mmCIF file with all atom_site columns, C-alpha atoms in Angstrom:
data_model
loop_
_atom_site.group_PDB
_atom_site.id
_atom_site.type_symbol
_atom_site.label_atom_id
_atom_site.label_alt_id
_atom_site.label_comp_id
_atom_site.label_asym_id
_atom_site.label_entity_id
_atom_site.label_seq_id
_atom_site.pdbx_PDB_ins_code
_atom_site.Cartn_x
_atom_site.Cartn_y
_atom_site.Cartn_z
_atom_site.occupancy
_atom_site.B_iso_or_equiv
_atom_site.pdbx_formal_charge
_atom_site.auth_seq_id
_atom_site.auth_comp_id
_atom_site.auth_asym_id
_atom_site.auth_atom_id
_atom_site.pdbx_PDB_model_num
ATOM 1   C CA . MET A 1 1   ? -44.425 -127.085 163.395 1.00 84.00 ? 1   MET A CA 1
ATOM 2   C CA . ALA A 1 2   ? -41.760 -125.844 161.135 1.00 96.00 ? 2   ALA A CA 1
ATOM 3   C CA . ALA A 1 3   ? -42.077 -122.742 159.035 1.00 97.00 ? 3   ALA A CA 1
ATOM 4   C CA . VAL A 1 4   ? -42.252 -123.179 155.230 1.00 98.00 ? 4   VAL A CA 1
ATOM 5   C CA . LYS A 1 5   ? -40.480 -121.071 152.656 1.00 98.00 ? 5   LYS A CA 1
ATOM 6   C CA . ILE A 1 6   ? -41.441 -121.448 149.020 1.00 98.00 ? 6   ILE A CA 1
ATOM 7   C CA . CYS A 1 7   ? -38.536 -120.031 147.007 1.00 97.00 ? 7   CYS A CA 1
ATOM 8   C CA . GLY A 1 8   ? -38.156 -118.849 143.447 1.00 96.00 ? 8   GLY A CA 1
ATOM 9   C CA . LEU A 1 9   ? -41.438 -117.143 142.666 1.00 98.00 ? 9   LEU A CA 1
ATOM 10  C CA . LYS A 1 10  ? -41.579 -115.495 139.267 1.00 97.00 ? 10  LYS A CA 1
ATOM 11  C CA . THR A 1 11  ? -45.184 -114.962 138.157 1.00 97.00 ? 11  THR A CA 1
ATOM 12  C CA . LEU A 1 12  ? -48.402 -113.777 139.398 1.00 98.00 ? 12  LEU A CA 1
ATOM 13  C CA . ALA A 1 13  ? -49.711 -117.316 139.056 1.00 97.00 ? 13  ALA A CA 1
ATOM 14  C CA . ASP A 1 14  ? -47.046 -118.450 141.459 1.00 98.00 ? 14  ASP A CA 1
ATOM 15  C CA . VAL A 1 15  ? -48.305 -115.761 143.911 1.00 98.00 ? 15  VAL A CA 1
ATOM 16  C CA . ALA A 1 16  ? -51.875 -116.893 143.562 1.00 98.00 ? 16  ALA A CA 1
ATOM 17  C CA . LEU A 1 17  ? -50.849 -120.378 144.543 1.00 97.00 ? 17  LEU A CA 1
ATOM 18  C CA . VAL A 1 18  ? -48.894 -119.299 147.674 1.00 98.00 ? 18  VAL A CA 1
ATOM 19  C CA . ASN A 1 19  ? -51.810 -116.911 148.698 1.00 98.00 ? 19  ASN A CA 1
ATOM 20  C CA . GLN A 1 20  ? -54.040 -120.010 148.610 1.00 97.00 ? 20  GLN A CA 1
ATOM 21  C CA . TYR A 1 21  ? -51.894 -122.192 150.767 1.00 97.00 ? 21  TYR A CA 1
ATOM 22  C CA . LEU A 1 22  ? -50.026 -119.594 152.936 1.00 98.00 ? 22  LEU A CA 1
ATOM 23  C CA . PRO A 1 23  ? -46.465 -120.598 153.657 1.00 98.00 ? 23  PRO A CA 1
ATOM 24  C CA . GLU A 1 24  ? -44.783 -118.354 156.104 1.00 98.00 ? 24  GLU A CA 1
ATOM 25  C CA . TYR A 1 25  ? -42.251 -117.163 153.656 1.00 98.00 ? 25  TYR A CA 1
ATOM 26  C CA . ILE A 1 26  ? -41.671 -116.865 149.890 1.00 98.00 ? 26  ILE A CA 1
ATOM 27  C CA . GLY A 1 27  ? -38.437 -116.089 148.138 1.00 98.00 ? 27  GLY A CA 1
ATOM 28  C CA . PHE A 1 28  ? -37.591 -113.648 145.174 1.00 98.00 ? 28  PHE A CA 1
ATOM 29  C CA . VAL A 1 29  ? -34.276 -114.508 143.625 1.00 97.00 ? 29  VAL A CA 1
ATOM 30  C CA . PHE A 1 30  ? -32.232 -111.452 142.602 1.00 97.00 ? 30  PHE A CA 1
ATOM 31  C CA . ALA A 1 31  ? -29.143 -113.594 141.827 1.00 94.00 ? 31  ALA A CA 1
ATOM 32  C CA . ASN A 1 32  ? -28.208 -114.608 138.264 1.00 90.00 ? 32  ASN A CA 1
ATOM 33  C CA . THR A 1 33  ? -30.063 -117.927 138.095 1.00 89.00 ? 33  THR A CA 1
ATOM 34  C CA . LYS A 1 34  ? -33.037 -119.417 136.172 1.00 90.00 ? 34  LYS A CA 1
ATOM 35  C CA . ARG A 1 35  ? -35.429 -118.094 138.872 1.00 93.00 ? 35  ARG A CA 1
ATOM 36  C CA . PHE A 1 36  ? -34.061 -114.395 138.649 1.00 96.00 ? 36  PHE A CA 1
ATOM 37  C CA . VAL A 1 37  ? -36.636 -111.543 138.886 1.00 97.00 ? 37  VAL A CA 1
ATOM 38  C CA . THR A 1 38  ? -36.043 -107.881 138.276 1.00 98.00 ? 38  THR A CA 1
ATOM 39  C CA . ASP A 1 39  ? -36.959 -105.281 140.927 1.00 98.00 ? 39  ASP A CA 1
ATOM 40  C CA . THR A 1 40  ? -39.978 -104.335 138.851 1.00 98.00 ? 40  THR A CA 1
ATOM 41  C CA . GLN A 1 41  ? -41.215 -107.831 138.584 1.00 98.00 ? 41  GLN A CA 1
ATOM 42  C CA . ALA A 1 42  ? -40.646 -108.371 142.363 1.00 98.00 ? 42  ALA A CA 1
ATOM 43  C CA . LEU A 1 43  ? -42.671 -105.172 143.130 1.00 98.00 ? 43  LEU A CA 1
ATOM 44  C CA . THR A 1 44  ? -45.548 -106.524 141.147 1.00 98.00 ? 44  THR A CA 1
ATOM 45  C CA . LEU A 1 45  ? -45.367 -109.827 142.822 1.00 98.00 ? 45  LEU A CA 1
ATOM 46  C CA . LYS A 1 46  ? -45.107 -108.398 146.293 1.00 98.00 ? 46  LYS A CA 1
ATOM 47  C CA . GLN A 1 47  ? -48.116 -106.051 145.717 1.00 98.00 ? 47  GLN A CA 1
ATOM 48  C CA . ALA A 1 48  ? -50.174 -109.150 144.892 1.00 98.00 ? 48  ALA A CA 1
ATOM 49  C CA . LEU A 1 49  ? -48.705 -111.191 147.818 1.00 98.00 ? 49  LEU A CA 1
ATOM 50  C CA . ASP A 1 50  ? -50.919 -111.931 150.882 1.00 98.00 ? 50  ASP A CA 1
ATOM 51  C CA . PRO A 1 51  ? -49.481 -109.691 153.604 1.00 98.00 ? 51  PRO A CA 1
ATOM 52  C CA . ARG A 1 52  ? -49.397 -112.593 156.033 1.00 98.00 ? 52  ARG A CA 1
ATOM 53  C CA . ILE A 1 53  ? -46.518 -114.033 153.897 1.00 98.00 ? 53  ILE A CA 1
ATOM 54  C CA . ARG A 1 54  ? -43.109 -112.482 154.345 1.00 98.00 ? 54  ARG A CA 1
ATOM 55  C CA . ALA A 1 55  ? -41.071 -111.970 151.218 1.00 98.00 ? 55  ALA A CA 1
ATOM 56  C CA . VAL A 1 56  ? -37.411 -113.002 151.278 1.00 98.00 ? 56  VAL A CA 1
ATOM 57  C CA . GLY A 1 57  ? -34.875 -111.421 148.767 1.00 98.00 ? 57  GLY A CA 1
ATOM 58  C CA . VAL A 1 58  ? -32.178 -113.977 147.815 1.00 98.00 ? 58  VAL A CA 1
ATOM 59  C CA . PHE A 1 59  ? -28.713 -112.483 146.877 1.00 97.00 ? 59  PHE A CA 1
ATOM 60  C CA . VAL A 1 60  ? -25.170 -113.395 146.108 1.00 96.00 ? 60  VAL A CA 1
ATOM 61  C CA . ASP A 1 61  ? -22.473 -110.686 146.985 1.00 96.00 ? 61  ASP A CA 1
ATOM 62  C CA . GLU A 1 62  ? -25.039 -108.044 146.175 1.00 97.00 ? 62  GLU A CA 1
ATOM 63  C CA . PRO A 1 63  ? -24.177 -104.280 146.551 1.00 98.00 ? 63  PRO A CA 1
ATOM 64  C CA . MET A 1 64  ? -25.625 -103.260 149.914 1.00 98.00 ? 64  MET A CA 1
ATOM 65  C CA . GLU A 1 65  ? -27.497 -100.196 148.452 1.00 98.00 ? 65  GLU A CA 1
ATOM 66  C CA . HIS A 1 66  ? -29.542 -102.494 146.273 1.00 98.00 ? 66  HIS A CA 1
ATOM 67  C CA . ILE A 1 67  ? -30.773 -104.531 149.323 1.00 98.00 ? 67  ILE A CA 1
ATOM 68  C CA . ILE A 1 68  ? -31.354 -101.448 151.300 1.00 98.00 ? 68  ILE A CA 1
ATOM 69  C CA . ASN A 1 69  ? -33.460 -99.898  148.371 1.00 98.00 ? 69  ASN A CA 1
ATOM 70  C CA . LEU A 1 70  ? -35.571 -103.166 148.063 1.00 98.00 ? 70  LEU A CA 1
ATOM 71  C CA . TYR A 1 71  ? -36.210 -103.195 151.835 1.00 98.00 ? 71  TYR A CA 1
ATOM 72  C CA . HIS A 1 72  ? -37.262 -99.598  152.195 1.00 97.00 ? 72  HIS A CA 1
ATOM 73  C CA . SER A 1 73  ? -39.352 -99.896  149.055 1.00 97.00 ? 73  SER A CA 1
ATOM 74  C CA . GLY A 1 74  ? -41.315 -102.635 150.750 1.00 97.00 ? 74  GLY A CA 1
ATOM 75  C CA . ILE A 1 75  ? -40.340 -105.236 148.108 1.00 98.00 ? 75  ILE A CA 1
ATOM 76  C CA . ILE A 1 76  ? -38.613 -107.476 150.541 1.00 98.00 ? 76  ILE A CA 1
ATOM 77  C CA . ASP A 1 77  ? -38.913 -108.096 154.378 1.00 98.00 ? 77  ASP A CA 1
ATOM 78  C CA . ILE A 1 78  ? -35.887 -110.355 154.784 1.00 98.00 ? 78  ILE A CA 1
ATOM 79  C CA . ALA A 1 79  ? -32.484 -110.717 153.127 1.00 98.00 ? 79  ALA A CA 1
ATOM 80  C CA . GLN A 1 80  ? -31.083 -114.268 152.345 1.00 98.00 ? 80  GLN A CA 1
ATOM 81  C CA . LEU A 1 81  ? -27.345 -114.135 151.504 1.00 97.00 ? 81  LEU A CA 1
ATOM 82  C CA . HIS A 1 82  ? -25.649 -116.870 149.681 1.00 94.00 ? 82  HIS A CA 1
ATOM 83  C CA . GLY A 1 83  ? -22.259 -115.241 148.873 1.00 93.00 ? 83  GLY A CA 1
ATOM 84  C CA . GLY A 1 84  ? -19.177 -114.469 150.743 1.00 94.00 ? 84  GLY A CA 1
ATOM 85  C CA . GLU A 1 85  ? -20.681 -111.573 152.617 1.00 97.00 ? 85  GLU A CA 1
ATOM 86  C CA . SER A 1 86  ? -18.469 -110.785 155.622 1.00 97.00 ? 86  SER A CA 1
ATOM 87  C CA . GLU A 1 87  ? -19.717 -110.249 159.235 1.00 97.00 ? 87  GLU A CA 1
ATOM 88  C CA . THR A 1 88  ? -18.865 -106.581 158.731 1.00 98.00 ? 88  THR A CA 1
ATOM 89  C CA . TYR A 1 89  ? -21.300 -106.517 155.765 1.00 98.00 ? 89  TYR A CA 1
ATOM 90  C CA . LEU A 1 90  ? -24.036 -108.127 157.675 1.00 98.00 ? 90  LEU A CA 1
ATOM 91  C CA . GLU A 1 91  ? -23.522 -105.804 160.694 1.00 97.00 ? 91  GLU A CA 1
ATOM 92  C CA . ALA A 1 92  ? -23.624 -102.732 158.453 1.00 97.00 ? 92  ALA A CA 1
ATOM 93  C CA . LEU A 1 93  ? -26.830 -103.937 156.623 1.00 98.00 ? 93  LEU A CA 1
ATOM 94  C CA . LYS A 1 94  ? -28.600 -104.549 159.894 1.00 95.00 ? 94  LYS A CA 1
ATOM 95  C CA . GLN A 1 95  ? -27.513 -101.097 161.230 1.00 95.00 ? 95  GLN A CA 1
ATOM 96  C CA . GLN A 1 96  ? -28.893 -99.345  158.142 1.00 95.00 ? 96  GLN A CA 1
ATOM 97  C CA . THR A 1 97  ? -32.221 -101.266 157.884 1.00 96.00 ? 97  THR A CA 1
ATOM 98  C CA . ASN A 1 98  ? -32.848 -103.482 160.982 1.00 92.00 ? 98  ASN A CA 1
ATOM 99  C CA . ILE A 1 99  ? -33.666 -106.110 158.343 1.00 97.00 ? 99  ILE A CA 1
ATOM 100 C CA . THR A 1 100 ? -33.787 -109.753 159.239 1.00 98.00 ? 100 THR A CA 1
ATOM 101 C CA . ILE A 1 101 ? -30.927 -111.770 157.739 1.00 98.00 ? 101 ILE A CA 1
ATOM 102 C CA . ILE A 1 102 ? -30.770 -115.333 156.748 1.00 98.00 ? 102 ILE A CA 1
ATOM 103 C CA . LYS A 1 103 ? -27.215 -116.507 155.936 1.00 97.00 ? 103 LYS A CA 1
ATOM 104 C CA . ALA A 1 104 ? -26.869 -119.448 153.686 1.00 96.00 ? 104 ALA A CA 1
ATOM 105 C CA . ALA A 1 105 ? -24.130 -122.138 154.113 1.00 94.00 ? 105 ALA A CA 1
ATOM 106 C CA . LYS A 1 106 ? -23.392 -125.059 151.657 1.00 91.00 ? 106 LYS A CA 1
ATOM 107 C CA . VAL A 1 107 ? -23.050 -128.331 153.425 1.00 92.00 ? 107 VAL A CA 1
ATOM 108 C CA . GLN A 1 108 ? -19.736 -130.291 152.442 1.00 89.00 ? 108 GLN A CA 1
ATOM 109 C CA . SER A 1 109 ? -18.212 -131.237 155.771 1.00 91.00 ? 109 SER A CA 1
ATOM 110 C CA . ALA A 1 110 ? -18.916 -130.546 159.403 1.00 90.00 ? 110 ALA A CA 1
ATOM 111 C CA . GLU A 1 111 ? -15.774 -128.312 159.773 1.00 90.00 ? 111 GLU A CA 1
ATOM 112 C CA . GLN A 1 112 ? -16.588 -126.363 156.601 1.00 89.00 ? 112 GLN A CA 1
ATOM 113 C CA . VAL A 1 113 ? -20.163 -125.724 157.759 1.00 92.00 ? 113 VAL A CA 1
ATOM 114 C CA . TYR A 1 114 ? -18.841 -124.639 161.196 1.00 91.00 ? 114 TYR A CA 1
ATOM 115 C CA . GLN A 1 115 ? -16.631 -122.139 159.537 1.00 91.00 ? 115 GLN A CA 1
ATOM 116 C CA . GLN A 1 116 ? -19.538 -120.580 157.599 1.00 92.00 ? 116 GLN A CA 1
ATOM 117 C CA . ILE A 1 117 ? -21.866 -119.976 160.705 1.00 93.00 ? 117 ILE A CA 1
ATOM 118 C CA . SER A 1 118 ? -22.571 -116.362 160.949 1.00 95.00 ? 118 SER A CA 1
ATOM 119 C CA . GLN A 1 119 ? -22.842 -114.567 164.413 1.00 94.00 ? 119 GLN A CA 1
ATOM 120 C CA . GLN A 1 120 ? -24.517 -111.458 162.747 1.00 96.00 ? 120 GLN A CA 1
ATOM 121 C CA . ALA A 1 121 ? -27.261 -113.446 161.007 1.00 97.00 ? 121 ALA A CA 1
ATOM 122 C CA . ASP A 1 122 ? -30.719 -113.984 162.618 1.00 97.00 ? 122 ASP A CA 1
ATOM 123 C CA . TYR A 1 123 ? -31.038 -117.422 160.959 1.00 98.00 ? 123 TYR A CA 1
ATOM 124 C CA . MET A 1 124 ? -28.877 -119.846 159.113 1.00 97.00 ? 124 MET A CA 1
ATOM 125 C CA . LEU A 1 125 ? -29.909 -121.863 155.985 1.00 97.00 ? 125 LEU A CA 1
ATOM 126 C CA . TYR A 1 126 ? -28.175 -125.096 155.293 1.00 96.00 ? 126 TYR A CA 1
ATOM 127 C CA . ASP A 1 127 ? -28.311 -126.240 151.633 1.00 94.00 ? 127 ASP A CA 1
ATOM 128 C CA . THR A 1 128 ? -26.699 -128.708 149.385 1.00 89.00 ? 128 THR A CA 1
ATOM 129 C CA . TYR A 1 129 ? -23.358 -127.953 147.777 1.00 70.00 ? 129 TYR A CA 1
ATOM 130 C CA . LYS A 1 130 ? -23.120 -128.122 144.016 1.00 68.00 ? 130 LYS A CA 1
ATOM 131 C CA . LYS A 1 131 ? -20.270 -126.286 142.282 1.00 62.00 ? 131 LYS A CA 1
ATOM 132 C CA . GLY A 1 132 ? -21.520 -123.187 140.531 1.00 57.00 ? 132 GLY A CA 1
ATOM 133 C CA . GLU A 1 133 ? -25.042 -123.500 141.824 1.00 60.00 ? 133 GLU A CA 1
ATOM 134 C CA . LEU A 1 134 ? -26.784 -120.958 144.162 1.00 61.00 ? 134 LEU A CA 1
ATOM 135 C CA . GLY A 1 135 ? -29.443 -123.479 145.223 1.00 53.00 ? 135 GLY A CA 1
ATOM 136 C CA . GLY A 1 136 ? -32.532 -125.141 143.745 1.00 51.00 ? 136 GLY A CA 1
ATOM 137 C CA . THR A 1 137 ? -30.446 -128.243 142.945 1.00 57.00 ? 137 THR A CA 1
ATOM 138 C CA . GLY A 1 138 ? -33.140 -130.675 143.915 1.00 64.00 ? 138 GLY A CA 1
ATOM 139 C CA . THR A 1 139 ? -30.622 -132.748 145.760 1.00 76.00 ? 139 THR A CA 1
ATOM 140 C CA . ARG A 1 140 ? -30.234 -133.469 149.413 1.00 87.00 ? 140 ARG A CA 1
ATOM 141 C CA . PHE A 1 141 ? -27.187 -133.335 151.665 1.00 90.00 ? 141 PHE A CA 1
ATOM 142 C CA . PRO A 1 142 ? -26.294 -135.945 154.501 1.00 90.00 ? 142 PRO A CA 1
ATOM 143 C CA . LEU A 1 143 ? -28.089 -134.718 157.559 1.00 94.00 ? 143 LEU A CA 1
ATOM 144 C CA . GLU A 1 144 ? -25.377 -136.305 159.670 1.00 94.00 ? 144 GLU A CA 1
ATOM 145 C CA . ILE A 1 145 ? -22.977 -133.692 158.576 1.00 94.00 ? 145 ILE A CA 1
ATOM 146 C CA . LEU A 1 146 ? -25.107 -130.969 160.005 1.00 94.00 ? 146 LEU A CA 1
ATOM 147 C CA . GLU A 1 147 ? -25.727 -132.899 163.102 1.00 93.00 ? 147 GLU A CA 1
ATOM 148 C CA . GLU A 1 148 ? -22.093 -133.113 163.707 1.00 94.00 ? 148 GLU A CA 1
ATOM 149 C CA . THR A 1 149 ? -21.775 -129.376 163.145 1.00 92.00 ? 149 THR A CA 1
ATOM 150 C CA . LEU A 1 150 ? -24.522 -128.614 165.555 1.00 92.00 ? 150 LEU A CA 1
ATOM 151 C CA . THR A 1 151 ? -23.198 -131.016 168.192 1.00 91.00 ? 151 THR A CA 1
ATOM 152 C CA . LYS A 1 152 ? -19.861 -129.241 168.093 1.00 90.00 ? 152 LYS A CA 1
ATOM 153 C CA . LEU A 1 153 ? -21.521 -125.941 168.787 1.00 90.00 ? 153 LEU A CA 1
ATOM 154 C CA . THR A 1 154 ? -23.431 -127.309 171.750 1.00 89.00 ? 154 THR A CA 1
ATOM 155 C CA . ASP A 1 155 ? -20.375 -129.043 173.056 1.00 90.00 ? 155 ASP A CA 1
ATOM 156 C CA . GLN A 1 156 ? -18.577 -125.596 172.975 1.00 89.00 ? 156 GLN A CA 1
ATOM 157 C CA . ASN A 1 157 ? -21.480 -123.978 174.639 1.00 87.00 ? 157 ASN A CA 1
ATOM 158 C CA . GLN A 1 158 ? -22.100 -121.831 171.439 1.00 87.00 ? 158 GLN A CA 1
ATOM 159 C CA . THR A 1 159 ? -25.571 -120.864 170.472 1.00 87.00 ? 159 THR A CA 1
ATOM 160 C CA . VAL A 1 160 ? -27.314 -122.863 167.778 1.00 90.00 ? 160 VAL A CA 1
ATOM 161 C CA . LYS A 1 161 ? -29.166 -120.145 165.645 1.00 93.00 ? 161 LYS A CA 1
ATOM 162 C CA . PRO A 1 162 ? -32.541 -121.080 164.471 1.00 96.00 ? 162 PRO A CA 1
ATOM 163 C CA . TYR A 1 163 ? -32.015 -122.565 160.896 1.00 97.00 ? 163 TYR A CA 1
ATOM 164 C CA . PHE A 1 164 ? -33.739 -123.515 157.717 1.00 98.00 ? 164 PHE A CA 1
ATOM 165 C CA . ILE A 1 165 ? -32.938 -126.765 155.777 1.00 97.00 ? 165 ILE A CA 1
ATOM 166 C CA . ALA A 1 166 ? -33.021 -126.691 152.055 1.00 96.00 ? 166 ALA A CA 1
ATOM 167 C CA . GLY A 1 167 ? -31.977 -129.053 149.328 1.00 93.00 ? 167 GLY A CA 1
ATOM 168 C CA . GLY A 1 168 ? -33.971 -131.837 147.693 1.00 92.00 ? 168 GLY A CA 1
ATOM 169 C CA . LEU A 1 169 ? -36.970 -131.457 149.969 1.00 96.00 ? 169 LEU A CA 1
ATOM 170 C CA . ASP A 1 170 ? -40.481 -132.529 148.809 1.00 96.00 ? 170 ASP A CA 1
ATOM 171 C CA . ALA A 1 171 ? -43.766 -133.793 150.345 1.00 97.00 ? 171 ALA A CA 1
ATOM 172 C CA . GLU A 1 172 ? -42.493 -137.368 150.533 1.00 96.00 ? 172 GLU A CA 1
ATOM 173 C CA . ASN A 1 173 ? -39.282 -136.592 152.620 1.00 95.00 ? 173 ASN A CA 1
ATOM 174 C CA . VAL A 1 174 ? -39.881 -133.450 154.582 1.00 96.00 ? 174 VAL A CA 1
ATOM 175 C CA . GLU A 1 175 ? -41.571 -134.992 157.459 1.00 95.00 ? 175 GLU A CA 1
ATOM 176 C CA . ALA A 1 176 ? -38.614 -137.339 158.014 1.00 93.00 ? 176 ALA A CA 1
ATOM 177 C CA . VAL A 1 177 ? -36.243 -134.403 157.829 1.00 95.00 ? 177 VAL A CA 1
ATOM 178 C CA . ILE A 1 178 ? -38.188 -132.205 160.340 1.00 95.00 ? 178 ILE A CA 1
ATOM 179 C CA . GLY A 1 179 ? -38.491 -135.259 162.581 1.00 92.00 ? 179 GLY A CA 1
ATOM 180 C CA . LYS A 1 180 ? -34.884 -135.777 162.653 1.00 92.00 ? 180 LYS A CA 1
ATOM 181 C CA . MET A 1 181 ? -33.708 -132.148 162.841 1.00 93.00 ? 181 MET A CA 1
ATOM 182 C CA . ASN A 1 182 ? -34.866 -129.479 165.200 1.00 85.00 ? 182 ASN A CA 1
ATOM 183 C CA . CYS A 1 183 ? -34.996 -127.018 162.331 1.00 95.00 ? 183 CYS A CA 1
ATOM 184 C CA . TYR A 1 184 ? -37.029 -123.652 162.554 1.00 97.00 ? 184 TYR A CA 1
ATOM 185 C CA . GLY A 1 185 ? -37.956 -124.010 158.938 1.00 98.00 ? 185 GLY A CA 1
ATOM 186 C CA . VAL A 1 186 ? -37.702 -125.859 155.506 1.00 98.00 ? 186 VAL A CA 1
ATOM 187 C CA . ASP A 1 187 ? -37.061 -124.205 152.190 1.00 97.00 ? 187 ASP A CA 1
ATOM 188 C CA . VAL A 1 188 ? -38.308 -125.661 148.792 1.00 97.00 ? 188 VAL A CA 1
ATOM 189 C CA . SER A 1 189 ? -38.135 -124.771 145.216 1.00 95.00 ? 189 SER A CA 1
ATOM 190 C CA . THR A 1 190 ? -37.595 -127.552 142.894 1.00 93.00 ? 190 THR A CA 1
ATOM 191 C CA . GLY A 1 191 ? -39.700 -129.953 145.021 1.00 95.00 ? 191 GLY A CA 1
ATOM 192 C CA . VAL A 1 192 ? -42.917 -128.072 144.393 1.00 97.00 ? 192 VAL A CA 1
ATOM 193 C CA . GLU A 1 193 ? -42.398 -127.605 140.681 1.00 96.00 ? 193 GLU A CA 1
ATOM 194 C CA . THR A 1 194 ? -43.414 -129.405 137.608 1.00 96.00 ? 194 THR A CA 1
ATOM 195 C CA . GLY A 1 195 ? -41.727 -128.591 134.294 1.00 93.00 ? 195 GLY A CA 1
ATOM 196 C CA . GLY A 1 196 ? -39.839 -125.686 135.896 1.00 89.00 ? 196 GLY A CA 1
ATOM 197 C CA . GLY A 1 197 ? -43.121 -124.025 137.148 1.00 94.00 ? 197 GLY A CA 1
ATOM 198 C CA . LYS A 1 198 ? -44.625 -123.959 140.552 1.00 97.00 ? 198 LYS A CA 1
ATOM 199 C CA . ASP A 1 199 ? -47.299 -126.703 140.882 1.00 98.00 ? 199 ASP A CA 1
ATOM 200 C CA . GLY A 1 200 ? -50.321 -126.060 143.185 1.00 97.00 ? 200 GLY A CA 1
ATOM 201 C CA . LYS A 1 201 ? -50.865 -129.597 144.085 1.00 98.00 ? 201 LYS A CA 1
ATOM 202 C CA . LYS A 1 202 ? -47.238 -130.101 145.106 1.00 98.00 ? 202 LYS A CA 1
ATOM 203 C CA . ILE A 1 203 ? -47.296 -126.843 147.167 1.00 98.00 ? 203 ILE A CA 1
ATOM 204 C CA . GLU A 1 204 ? -50.434 -128.145 148.936 1.00 98.00 ? 204 GLU A CA 1
ATOM 205 C CA . GLU A 1 205 ? -49.095 -131.530 149.672 1.00 98.00 ? 205 GLU A CA 1
ATOM 206 C CA . PHE A 1 206 ? -45.670 -130.064 150.930 1.00 98.00 ? 206 PHE A CA 1
ATOM 207 C CA . ILE A 1 207 ? -47.246 -127.700 153.258 1.00 97.00 ? 207 ILE A CA 1
ATOM 208 C CA . GLN A 1 208 ? -49.732 -130.227 154.510 1.00 97.00 ? 208 GLN A CA 1
ATOM 209 C CA . ALA A 1 209 ? -46.771 -132.653 155.252 1.00 97.00 ? 209 ALA A CA 1
ATOM 210 C CA . VAL A 1 210 ? -44.992 -129.916 157.217 1.00 97.00 ? 210 VAL A CA 1
ATOM 211 C CA . ARG A 1 211 ? -48.171 -129.053 159.178 1.00 94.00 ? 211 ARG A CA 1
ATOM 212 C CA . ASN A 1 212 ? -48.641 -132.841 160.067 1.00 91.00 ? 212 ASN A CA 1
ATOM 213 C CA . CYS A 1 213 ? -45.340 -132.572 162.050 1.00 83.00 ? 213 CYS A CA 1
ATOM 214 C CA . LYS A 1 214 ? -45.417 -131.986 165.653 1.00 62.00 ? 214 LYS A CA 1
ATOM 215 C CA . GLY A 1 215 ? -43.484 -129.205 167.322 1.00 47.00 ? 215 GLY A CA 1
ATOM 216 C CA . LYS A 1 216 ? -43.402 -125.356 167.938 1.00 42.00 ? 216 LYS A CA 1
ATOM 217 C CA . ALA A 1 217 ? -45.257 -123.192 165.580 1.00 43.00 ? 217 ALA A CA 1
ATOM 218 C CA . PRO A 1 218 ? -43.258 -120.607 163.670 1.00 48.00 ? 218 PRO A CA 1
ATOM 219 C CA . SER A 1 219 ? -43.234 -117.129 165.254 1.00 45.00 ? 219 SER A CA 1
ATOM 220 C CA . ASN A 1 220 ? -42.885 -114.881 162.355 1.00 44.00 ? 220 ASN A CA 1
ATOM 221 C CA . ARG A 1 221 ? -46.456 -113.826 162.248 1.00 38.00 ? 221 ARG A CA 1
#
């Protein structure tokens, strides 16, 4: 089955919910969005987080020293990068921390996605493009675009990195997405919220829908 990442945790109530349902990953957003958390807030949340869940820090063109400090402080386990971070940046970050890196790509066209694929990242994350938005748009992208990109990689004998799919996922559509794509994981935020806050029933239904899918179990634990 695919791994689940619940992104955009902001409160101890959010942490209590994920501790109950145990997704493989959660996300703390350090970029300037409505789900932003400070280092102090993230530390408090991480201390309350079930140790079986890995914490992902979400960044956009962040000074490397900040990510390094968060990692060495035990606040994050993984870095998810949404900006224009270069391959040199990713290589230097890994050399200084050995941190797992997820590189995000916004899906507009097959060629554009192909150009965004990182060789230094451990995982890719494919998300819906919306001008001026980091993510959490609640809208989907055409899976056919990503399929075309991955086919091109295969045809050129290039490695298809394990990847997450994000953008407009919820309990109603996630099984179909996983069934169509051989993704490592799925990333959700808006799809498990009500009124801008995390909803326990939606989290439970989303995770159950993913668990109902057949396939290889995630290997992060």
